[in-house]
Amino acid sequence: MLTPTKGPSSTALSAAARSIMNSPLLESPKAKSGVAMASAMALHFAGYELARGSNMALFTSSSLGFGSSSGGYYPLAMACASPLSMFLLLSYTRQLDRKGPRRALRSTTLLCISALTISGIAMATMQHNELLGNIKILSLPISQIIVWASFVFQNSYAHLLYAQQWSFLGSIFTPTEAGKYYSYVAGLSSIVSMIAGTSVSRLVEWIGLGGLLGLAAASLTATLLLADWAYSTAEKHGFDPSREIQKQKKSKTQSKLQDEKQSQPTSQSTDASTEEKSNKTLLHQIREGISLFRRVPTLGALFFETLCFQSLSTILSTCFVMELNSSVPNDNERASWTGNLYATSNGLSTIFQFFLLPVLTQRMEPKHLWRLMPLLPLICGMVRMIPSLFPGALVSSSSSALYLVAISLLTAKTMDYSLRNVLAELVYVPLDFESRYVGKEIIAVFANRFGKSGMALILSGLNFIRGGSSGGGLSGLALAISFGWWGSALSLSSLIPSKQEAERMVAERDRKED
């Protein structure tokens, strides 16, 4: 079992990170800080690949998870991820408001490290002691409860962390710099994720499924060190992203104190202001979020686009889980299958990010790329409809059906990793601090989770109506959602500024900060 520690390994890791950042190739403090955060993001995704492979195998396991019933439980588990994501989002916004972006990222990363470590220890213990896993609580084996909790958390935390990491990069780079370097940042994450995904089949033989979760926690520990170093460098050299919000808060506080000074003593108004700030209710946070999205229409369009894409992703993932469970009975082989699928996606994404995307982002406007991106998954959706319209065509066995679903999921995930994520981050660069940090988290956490959970509830209903078999009409539903995604991308593209306009917006924002 591998767990994160604060001993020699962490010290050596921190020393190695400092050595890389002090390389003569990285003389600019901004470059050092950017590379540190990009490396932190890559290690975060590596840990996520390990956790995903482990949790998927555990969830479909016949001994610890839900076995042959996993296809019916999967959509319900995805639906349960939404309330947890909402809780994490509210916790993050409070941390951001009270302590700033650096400490908010530190706190949320530590929470994820702790959860993965506990899950890994629990899984390893139950794998070695099956009697312990069969103890029942509320008529359910404790192993299923823990597997369920681990699976739900794994599907909740990824967007919470990487959105904060991207927010930092979007705050220190101009639109031109972002267009030049973002593809390489995403490419680094794809390479590391690909390595982690292809390593799952070997690692699971050495350290087991519980050990994979512990290794994921260790990877997040490295993420924590690098991300904190990036913020430390930004603060030291004067390009700290929190300067913008600090100036806004100072201006608002001074204006409010001047207004209240006529009716109350200064000390009393200050106390009232402090008390109001510390007692922000959930309703107040919701109102602030709604006000933000009304003020910035681009956020609303991006929210709807994310909703559509995640709905499509959930349908394809559910189809994949059902086919995988019926075609591959062995737990370790299923973990390897999942790892190899996402490793292939990351490999294709890497090629796209390093060789094609830099050229496309330099020669084409982002709005045009948004309009073209959904076309390939849409074509795959049409191909998947062929077996439904012409029974027996293309699919002659369960393994063939698995490969057909895997290709559709692979296409959607490759577009997501290689192009969609980079284009979405370019949208945020010219926006203000609140849009980059709060609006982005609302979209990354709530829209992502709501899209998955909402579609998961629909799939659960179909599963119940069809008596445990919801796979019959999913191809048509996936095709309909693909068209919806394309329409949302077209709507979003109409709100995206040109490159020159984005540069002007950032220049005006920087002048206000100074």
Coordinates of C-alpha atoms in Angstrom, one line a residue:
M1 CA 0.0 0.0 0.0
L2 CA 1.4 3.4 -1.0
T3 CA 0.4 6.4 0.9
P4 CA 1.7 10.0 0.8
T5 CA 4.1 11.0 3.5
K6 CA 6.0 14.0 4.7
G7 CA 9.2 12.2 5.1
P8 CA 12.3 11.8 2.9
S9 CA 10.3 11.1 -0.3
S10 CA 8.5 14.4 -0.1
T11 CA 11.7 16.3 0.8
A12 CA 13.4 14.7 -2.2
L13 CA 10.5 15.6 -4.4
S14 CA 10.5 19.2 -3.3
A15 CA 14.3 19.4 -3.9
A16 CA 13.9 18.0 -7.4
A17 CA 11.1 20.5 -8.2
R18 CA 13.3 23.4 -7.0
S19 CA 16.2 22.0 -9.2
I20 CA 14.0 21.9 -12.3
M21 CA 12.6 25.4 -11.6
N22 CA 16.1 26.8 -11.2
S23 CA 17.2 25.6 -14.6
P24 CA 18.8 28.2 -16.9
L25 CA 16.1 27.4 -19.5
L26 CA 13.5 29.0 -17.2
E27 CA 15.0 32.4 -16.3
S28 CA 11.6 34.3 -16.2
P29 CA 9.8 34.0 -12.8
K30 CA 6.5 33.8 -14.8
A31 CA 7.8 30.9 -16.9
K32 CA 9.0 29.1 -13.8
S33 CA 5.6 29.6 -12.1
G34 CA 3.7 28.5 -15.2
V35 CA 5.8 25.3 -15.6
A36 CA 5.3 24.5 -11.9
M37 CA 1.6 24.8 -12.2
A38 CA 1.5 22.9 -15.5
S39 CA 3.5 20.1 -13.8
A40 CA 1.2 20.1 -10.8
M41 CA -1.8 19.7 -13.2
A42 CA -0.1 16.9 -15.0
L43 CA 0.5 15.0 -11.8
H44 CA -3.0 15.6 -10.7
F45 CA -4.3 14.0 -13.9
A46 CA -1.9 11.1 -13.4
G47 CA -3.3 10.4 -10.0
Y48 CA -6.8 10.7 -11.4
E49 CA -6.1 8.0 -14.0
L50 CA -4.9 5.7 -11.3
A51 CA -7.9 6.4 -9.1
R52 CA -10.3 6.0 -12.0
G53 CA -8.9 2.6 -13.1
S54 CA -9.1 1.4 -9.5
N55 CA -12.6 2.6 -8.8
M56 CA -14.0 1.4 -12.0
A57 CA -12.7 -2.1 -11.4
L58 CA -13.9 -2.1 -7.8
F59 CA -17.3 -0.8 -8.7
T60 CA -17.9 -3.7 -11.2
S61 CA -16.1 -6.2 -9.0
S62 CA -18.2 -9.3 -8.1
S63 CA -16.5 -9.7 -4.7
L64 CA -16.3 -6.1 -3.4
G65 CA -18.6 -4.1 -5.7
F66 CA -21.9 -4.5 -7.6
G67 CA -20.9 -7.2 -10.1
S68 CA -23.5 -8.0 -12.7
S69 CA -25.8 -5.2 -11.3
S70 CA -23.1 -2.5 -11.8
G71 CA -24.8 -1.4 -15.1
G72 CA -27.9 -0.4 -13.2
Y73 CA -26.1 1.1 -10.2
Y74 CA -23.6 3.1 -12.3
P75 CA -26.0 5.9 -13.4
L76 CA -27.3 6.2 -9.8
A77 CA -23.8 6.6 -8.5
M78 CA -23.0 9.3 -11.1
A79 CA -26.2 11.1 -9.9
C80 CA -25.0 11.0 -6.3
A81 CA -21.8 12.8 -7.4
S82 CA -23.7 16.0 -7.9
P83 CA -24.6 16.8 -4.3
L84 CA -21.0 16.1 -3.2
S85 CA -19.7 18.3 -6.0
M86 CA -22.0 21.1 -4.8
F87 CA -20.7 20.8 -1.3
L88 CA -17.1 20.9 -2.5
L89 CA -17.9 24.0 -4.6
L90 CA -19.5 25.8 -1.7
S91 CA -16.6 25.0 0.5
Y92 CA -14.2 26.2 -2.1
T93 CA -16.0 29.6 -2.7
R94 CA -15.9 30.2 1.1
Q95 CA -12.2 29.4 1.2
L96 CA -11.5 31.7 -1.8
D97 CA -13.5 34.5 -0.3
R98 CA -11.8 34.3 3.1
K99 CA -8.3 33.1 2.4
G100 CA -7.6 33.7 -1.3
P101 CA -6.9 31.4 -4.2
R102 CA -3.6 30.0 -2.9
R103 CA -4.9 28.7 0.4
A104 CA -8.2 27.6 -1.3
L105 CA -6.2 25.3 -3.7
R106 CA -4.0 24.1 -0.8
S107 CA -7.1 23.2 1.4
T108 CA -9.0 21.4 -1.4
T109 CA -6.0 19.4 -2.5
L110 CA -5.3 18.2 1.1
L111 CA -8.9 17.1 1.4
C112 CA -8.6 15.0 -1.8
I113 CA -5.3 13.5 -0.6
S114 CA -6.9 12.5 2.7
A115 CA -10.0 10.9 1.0
L116 CA -7.9 8.9 -1.5
T117 CA -5.6 7.7 1.3
I118 CA -8.5 6.5 3.4
S119 CA -10.2 4.8 0.5
G120 CA -7.0 3.0 -0.5
I121 CA -6.4 1.7 3.0
A122 CA -10.0 0.5 3.3
M123 CA -9.9 -1.2 -0.1
A124 CA -6.6 -3.0 0.6
T125 CA -7.9 -4.1 4.0
M126 CA -11.1 -5.6 2.6
Q127 CA -9.2 -7.3 -0.3
H128 CA -7.1 -9.2 2.3
N129 CA -10.1 -9.9 4.6
E130 CA -13.2 -10.7 2.7
L131 CA -15.2 -11.4 5.9
L132 CA -14.7 -7.8 6.9
G133 CA -16.1 -6.6 3.6
N134 CA -19.2 -8.8 4.0
I135 CA -20.3 -7.1 7.2
K136 CA -23.7 -5.6 6.5
I137 CA -24.9 -2.1 7.3
L138 CA -28.5 -1.3 6.4
S139 CA -28.7 -4.6 4.5
L140 CA -25.7 -3.6 2.3
P141 CA -22.2 -5.1 2.6
I142 CA -19.8 -2.6 4.0
S143 CA -17.5 -3.2 0.9
Q144 CA -20.2 -1.9 -1.4
I145 CA -20.8 1.2 0.7
I146 CA -17.1 2.1 0.7
V147 CA -16.7 1.3 -3.0
W148 CA -19.7 3.5 -3.7
A149 CA -18.3 6.4 -1.6
S150 CA -14.9 6.1 -3.2
F151 CA -16.4 6.0 -6.7
V152 CA -18.6 9.0 -6.1
F153 CA -15.8 11.1 -4.6
Q154 CA -13.5 10.2 -7.5
N155 CA -16.1 11.5 -9.9
S156 CA -16.4 14.7 -7.9
Y157 CA -12.9 16.1 -7.1
A158 CA -11.1 16.2 -10.5
H159 CA -12.8 19.3 -11.9
L160 CA -12.5 21.1 -8.5
L161 CA -8.7 21.0 -8.6
Y162 CA -7.8 21.4 -12.2
A163 CA -10.2 24.4 -12.7
Q164 CA -8.2 26.2 -10.0
Q165 CA -4.9 25.2 -11.6
W166 CA -6.1 26.5 -15.0
S167 CA -7.4 29.7 -13.3
F168 CA -3.9 30.5 -12.1
L169 CA -2.4 30.0 -15.6
G170 CA -5.2 32.1 -17.1
S171 CA -4.4 34.9 -14.7
I172 CA -0.7 35.2 -15.4
F173 CA -0.8 34.7 -19.2
T174 CA -2.1 37.1 -21.9
P175 CA -4.4 35.8 -24.6
T176 CA -1.5 35.6 -27.1
E177 CA 0.7 33.7 -24.6
A178 CA -2.3 31.4 -23.7
G179 CA -2.9 30.6 -27.4
K180 CA 0.8 29.8 -27.8
Y181 CA 1.4 27.7 -24.7
Y182 CA -1.9 26.2 -23.6
S183 CA -1.7 23.3 -26.1
Y184 CA 1.6 22.3 -24.6
V185 CA 0.3 22.6 -21.0
A186 CA -2.6 20.3 -22.0
G187 CA -0.2 18.0 -23.9
L188 CA 2.0 17.6 -20.8
S189 CA -1.1 16.4 -18.9
S190 CA -2.0 14.0 -21.7
I191 CA 1.5 12.5 -21.8
V192 CA 1.6 12.0 -18.0
S193 CA -2.0 10.7 -18.0
M194 CA -1.1 8.3 -20.8
I195 CA 1.8 6.9 -18.9
A196 CA -0.3 6.5 -15.8
G197 CA -3.1 4.8 -17.7
T198 CA -0.8 2.3 -19.4
S199 CA 0.9 1.6 -16.1
V200 CA -2.4 0.5 -14.4
S201 CA -2.2 -3.1 -15.7
R202 CA 1.3 -3.6 -14.3
L203 CA 0.8 -1.6 -11.1
V204 CA -2.4 -3.4 -10.1
E205 CA -0.4 -6.7 -10.1
W206 CA 2.2 -5.3 -7.7
I207 CA 0.2 -3.1 -5.3
G208 CA -3.5 -4.1 -5.9
L209 CA -6.5 -1.9 -6.5
G210 CA -6.2 -0.3 -3.0
G211 CA -2.6 0.5 -3.7
L212 CA -3.5 2.4 -6.9
L213 CA -5.6 4.7 -4.7
G214 CA -2.7 5.3 -2.4
L215 CA -0.4 6.0 -5.3
A216 CA -3.0 8.5 -6.6
A217 CA -2.8 10.2 -3.2
A218 CA 1.0 10.3 -3.4
S219 CA 0.7 12.0 -6.9
L220 CA -1.6 14.6 -5.4
T221 CA 1.0 15.3 -2.7
A222 CA 3.5 16.2 -5.5
T223 CA 0.7 18.4 -7.0
L224 CA 0.3 20.2 -3.8
L225 CA 4.0 21.0 -3.5
L226 CA 4.4 22.3 -7.1
A227 CA 1.2 24.4 -7.0
D228 CA 2.1 26.1 -3.8
W229 CA 5.5 26.9 -5.1
A230 CA 3.9 28.4 -8.2
Y231 CA 1.8 30.7 -6.1
S232 CA 4.8 31.6 -3.9
T233 CA 6.8 32.6 -6.9
A234 CA 3.9 34.7 -8.2
E235 CA 3.5 36.5 -4.9
K236 CA 7.3 37.1 -4.7
H237 CA 7.6 38.7 -8.1
G238 CA 4.4 40.7 -8.2
F239 CA 2.1 38.8 -10.6
D240 CA -0.1 37.2 -7.9
P241 CA -3.6 36.6 -9.4
S242 CA -5.3 37.7 -6.1
R243 CA -4.1 41.3 -6.6
E244 CA -7.2 42.0 -8.7
I245 CA -9.7 40.8 -6.3
Q246 CA -7.9 42.4 -3.3
K247 CA -8.1 45.8 -5.0
Q248 CA -11.8 45.3 -5.7
K249 CA -12.5 44.3 -2.1
K250 CA -10.5 47.3 -0.8
S251 CA -12.4 49.6 -3.1
K252 CA -15.8 48.2 -2.1
T253 CA -14.9 48.3 1.6
Q254 CA -13.8 51.9 1.4
S255 CA -17.0 52.9 -0.5
K256 CA -19.2 51.1 2.0
L257 CA -17.5 52.7 5.0
Q258 CA -17.9 56.1 3.5
D259 CA -21.6 55.5 3.0
E260 CA -22.2 54.2 6.5
K261 CA -20.0 56.7 8.2
Q262 CA -22.7 59.3 8.2
S263 CA -25.1 57.1 10.2
Q264 CA -22.8 55.0 12.4
P265 CA -19.4 55.2 14.0
T266 CA -16.6 53.8 11.9
S267 CA -15.8 51.0 14.4
Q268 CA -19.4 49.8 14.4
S269 CA -19.7 49.8 10.6
T270 CA -16.4 47.9 10.3
D271 CA -17.7 45.3 12.7
A272 CA -21.0 45.0 10.8
S273 CA -19.1 44.6 7.5
T274 CA -16.9 42.0 9.0
E275 CA -19.8 40.1 10.5
E276 CA -21.8 40.2 7.2
K277 CA -18.8 38.9 5.3
S278 CA -18.2 36.0 7.7
N279 CA -21.9 35.0 7.7
K280 CA -22.6 34.6 4.0
T281 CA -25.4 32.2 3.6
L282 CA -25.9 29.6 0.9
L283 CA -28.7 31.7 -0.5
H284 CA -26.4 34.7 -0.7
Q285 CA -23.8 32.7 -2.6
I286 CA -26.4 31.5 -5.0
R287 CA -27.5 35.0 -5.7
E288 CA -24.0 36.2 -6.3
G289 CA -23.5 33.3 -8.8
I290 CA -26.7 34.2 -10.6
S291 CA -25.6 37.9 -10.7
L292 CA -22.2 36.9 -12.1
F293 CA -23.7 34.8 -14.9
R294 CA -26.2 37.7 -15.8
R295 CA -23.3 40.1 -16.0
V296 CA -21.1 37.8 -18.1
P297 CA -23.3 36.0 -20.8
T298 CA -20.3 34.0 -22.0
L299 CA -20.4 32.1 -18.7
G300 CA -24.0 31.1 -19.3
A301 CA -23.3 29.9 -22.8
L302 CA -20.3 27.9 -21.6
F303 CA -22.4 26.4 -18.8
F304 CA -24.9 25.1 -21.3
E305 CA -22.2 23.7 -23.6
T306 CA -20.6 21.9 -20.7
L307 CA -24.0 20.5 -19.7
C308 CA -24.6 19.1 -23.2
F309 CA -21.1 17.6 -23.5
Q310 CA -21.1 15.9 -20.1
S311 CA -24.6 14.5 -20.8
L312 CA -23.1 12.9 -24.0
S313 CA -20.1 11.7 -22.1
T314 CA -22.3 10.1 -19.4
I315 CA -24.3 8.1 -22.0
L316 CA -21.2 6.8 -23.7
S317 CA -19.5 6.0 -20.3
T318 CA -22.6 4.1 -19.2
C319 CA -22.7 2.1 -22.4
F320 CA -19.0 1.3 -22.0
V321 CA -19.4 0.1 -18.4
M322 CA -22.3 -2.2 -19.4
E323 CA -20.5 -3.7 -22.3
L324 CA -17.2 -4.0 -20.4
N325 CA -18.9 -5.8 -17.5
S326 CA -20.6 -8.3 -19.8
S327 CA -17.6 -8.9 -21.9
V328 CA -14.7 -8.9 -19.4
P329 CA -15.5 -10.8 -16.1
N330 CA -12.0 -10.4 -14.5
D331 CA -11.5 -7.4 -12.1
N332 CA -7.9 -6.8 -13.0
E333 CA -8.6 -7.2 -16.7
R334 CA -11.3 -4.6 -16.5
A335 CA -9.0 -2.2 -14.8
S336 CA -6.4 -2.8 -17.5
W337 CA -9.1 -2.3 -20.2
T338 CA -10.2 1.1 -18.7
G339 CA -6.6 2.2 -18.3
N340 CA -5.7 1.3 -21.9
L341 CA -8.7 3.1 -23.2
Y342 CA -7.9 6.4 -21.5
A343 CA -4.2 5.9 -22.2
T344 CA -5.0 5.7 -25.9
S345 CA -7.2 8.8 -25.6
N346 CA -4.4 10.7 -23.9
G347 CA -1.9 9.4 -26.5
L348 CA -4.0 10.7 -29.4
S349 CA -4.6 13.9 -27.5
T350 CA -0.8 14.4 -27.0
I351 CA -0.2 14.1 -30.8
F352 CA -3.0 16.6 -31.5
Q353 CA -1.8 19.0 -28.8
F354 CA 1.8 19.1 -29.7
F355 CA 1.6 18.9 -33.5
L356 CA -1.8 20.2 -34.7
L357 CA -3.3 22.4 -32.0
P358 CA -0.5 25.0 -31.9
V359 CA -0.9 25.6 -35.6
L360 CA -4.7 25.7 -35.4
T361 CA -4.8 28.2 -32.5
Q362 CA -2.3 30.5 -34.3
R363 CA -4.0 30.5 -37.6
M364 CA -7.7 30.2 -36.7
E365 CA -10.0 32.1 -34.4
P366 CA -11.1 30.1 -31.4
K367 CA -14.8 30.6 -32.4
H368 CA -14.2 28.7 -35.6
L369 CA -12.7 25.8 -33.8
W370 CA -15.7 25.7 -31.4
R371 CA -18.0 25.3 -34.4
L372 CA -16.0 22.4 -36.0
M373 CA -15.1 20.5 -32.8
P374 CA -18.4 18.5 -32.2
L375 CA -18.5 17.2 -35.8
L376 CA -16.4 14.0 -35.3
P377 CA -18.3 12.7 -32.3
L378 CA -21.5 13.5 -34.1
I379 CA -20.3 11.3 -37.0
C380 CA -19.4 8.5 -34.6
G381 CA -22.9 8.8 -33.1
M382 CA -24.4 8.2 -36.5
V383 CA -22.2 5.1 -37.0
R384 CA -23.4 3.7 -33.7
M385 CA -27.0 4.0 -34.9
I386 CA -26.3 1.5 -37.8
P387 CA -26.7 -1.6 -35.6
S388 CA -30.0 -0.3 -34.3
L389 CA -31.4 0.5 -37.7
F390 CA -29.9 -2.6 -39.3
P391 CA -29.8 -5.5 -36.8
G392 CA -26.7 -7.6 -37.2
A393 CA -24.7 -5.0 -39.1
L394 CA -21.2 -4.2 -37.8
V395 CA -21.8 -6.0 -34.5
S396 CA -21.6 -9.8 -34.5
S397 CA -20.4 -10.5 -30.9
S398 CA -20.2 -9.0 -27.5
S399 CA -16.6 -8.1 -28.0
S400 CA -17.4 -6.3 -31.3
A401 CA -20.1 -4.3 -29.4
L402 CA -17.6 -3.4 -26.8
Y403 CA -15.1 -2.1 -29.3
L404 CA -17.8 0.0 -31.1
V405 CA -18.8 1.7 -27.9
A406 CA -15.2 2.1 -26.9
I407 CA -14.4 3.9 -30.2
S408 CA -17.3 6.3 -29.6
L409 CA -16.2 7.1 -26.1
L410 CA -12.6 7.3 -27.3
T411 CA -13.5 9.9 -29.9
A412 CA -15.5 12.1 -27.4
K413 CA -12.8 11.9 -24.8
T414 CA -10.0 12.7 -27.3
M415 CA -11.9 15.8 -28.5
D416 CA -12.4 16.8 -24.8
Y417 CA -8.8 16.3 -23.7
S418 CA -7.1 17.7 -26.8
L419 CA -9.3 20.5 -28.0
R420 CA -12.3 21.3 -25.9
N421 CA -10.4 21.9 -22.6
V422 CA -7.9 24.2 -24.3
L423 CA -10.6 26.2 -26.1
A424 CA -12.6 26.6 -22.9
E425 CA -9.6 27.9 -21.0
L426 CA -9.0 30.5 -23.8
V427 CA -12.5 31.7 -23.2
Y428 CA -11.7 32.6 -19.6
V429 CA -8.4 34.5 -20.2
P430 CA -9.9 38.0 -21.0
L431 CA -12.6 37.8 -18.3
D432 CA -12.3 39.3 -14.8
F433 CA -11.1 37.6 -11.6
E434 CA -14.5 36.6 -10.4
S435 CA -15.3 35.0 -13.8
R436 CA -12.0 33.2 -13.9
Y437 CA -12.1 31.8 -10.4
V438 CA -15.7 31.7 -9.2
G439 CA -17.5 31.4 -12.5
K440 CA -15.1 28.8 -13.8
E441 CA -15.6 26.7 -10.6
I442 CA -19.3 26.9 -10.9
I443 CA -19.1 25.6 -14.5
A444 CA -16.3 23.1 -13.8
V445 CA -18.0 21.6 -10.8
F446 CA -21.7 22.2 -11.0
A447 CA -22.3 22.2 -14.8
N448 CA -20.0 19.1 -15.2
R449 CA -21.7 17.3 -12.4
F450 CA -25.2 18.4 -13.2
G451 CA -24.8 17.3 -16.8
K452 CA -23.6 13.9 -15.7
S453 CA -26.0 13.5 -12.8
G454 CA -29.0 14.7 -14.7
M455 CA -28.4 12.3 -17.6
A456 CA -27.6 9.6 -15.0
L457 CA -31.0 10.0 -13.5
I458 CA -32.6 9.7 -16.9
L459 CA -30.6 6.5 -17.6
S460 CA -31.6 5.2 -14.1
G461 CA -35.3 5.8 -15.0
L462 CA -34.8 4.0 -18.4
N463 CA -33.1 1.1 -16.6
F464 CA -36.0 0.8 -14.2
I465 CA -38.6 1.0 -16.9
R466 CA -36.9 -1.6 -19.1
G467 CA -36.4 -3.9 -16.2
G468 CA -32.6 -3.6 -15.8
S469 CA -31.7 -3.1 -19.5
S470 CA -31.4 0.5 -20.6
G471 CA -29.0 -0.1 -23.4
G472 CA -31.5 -0.5 -26.2
G473 CA -32.3 3.2 -26.9
L474 CA -29.0 4.8 -25.8
S475 CA -27.6 5.1 -29.3
G476 CA -30.5 7.3 -30.4
L477 CA -30.3 9.3 -27.2
A478 CA -26.5 9.8 -27.7
L479 CA -27.1 11.0 -31.3
A480 CA -29.7 13.5 -30.1
I481 CA -27.4 14.9 -27.4
S482 CA -24.6 15.1 -30.0
F483 CA -26.7 17.5 -32.0
G484 CA -27.6 19.5 -28.9
W485 CA -23.8 19.8 -28.1
W486 CA -23.1 21.1 -31.6
G487 CA -25.9 23.7 -31.3
S488 CA -24.6 24.9 -27.9
A489 CA -21.1 25.2 -29.3
L490 CA -22.4 27.3 -32.2
S491 CA -24.2 29.6 -29.7
L492 CA -21.1 29.9 -27.5
S493 CA -18.9 30.8 -30.5
S494 CA -21.0 33.8 -31.3
L495 CA -20.0 35.3 -27.9
I496 CA -16.3 34.7 -28.1
P497 CA -14.2 37.7 -28.9
S498 CA -11.5 37.7 -31.6
K499 CA -7.9 37.4 -30.6
Q500 CA -7.3 41.2 -31.0
E501 CA -10.4 42.0 -28.9
A502 CA -9.2 39.6 -26.2
E503 CA -5.8 41.3 -26.0
R504 CA -7.5 44.7 -25.7
M505 CA -9.7 43.4 -22.8
V506 CA -6.7 42.0 -20.9
A507 CA -4.7 45.2 -21.4
E508 CA -7.6 47.3 -20.0
R509 CA -7.9 44.9 -17.1
D510 CA -4.1 45.2 -16.3
R511 CA -4.3 49.0 -16.4
K512 CA -7.1 49.0 -13.8
E513 CA -5.0 46.8 -11.5
D514 CA -2.1 49.2 -11.8

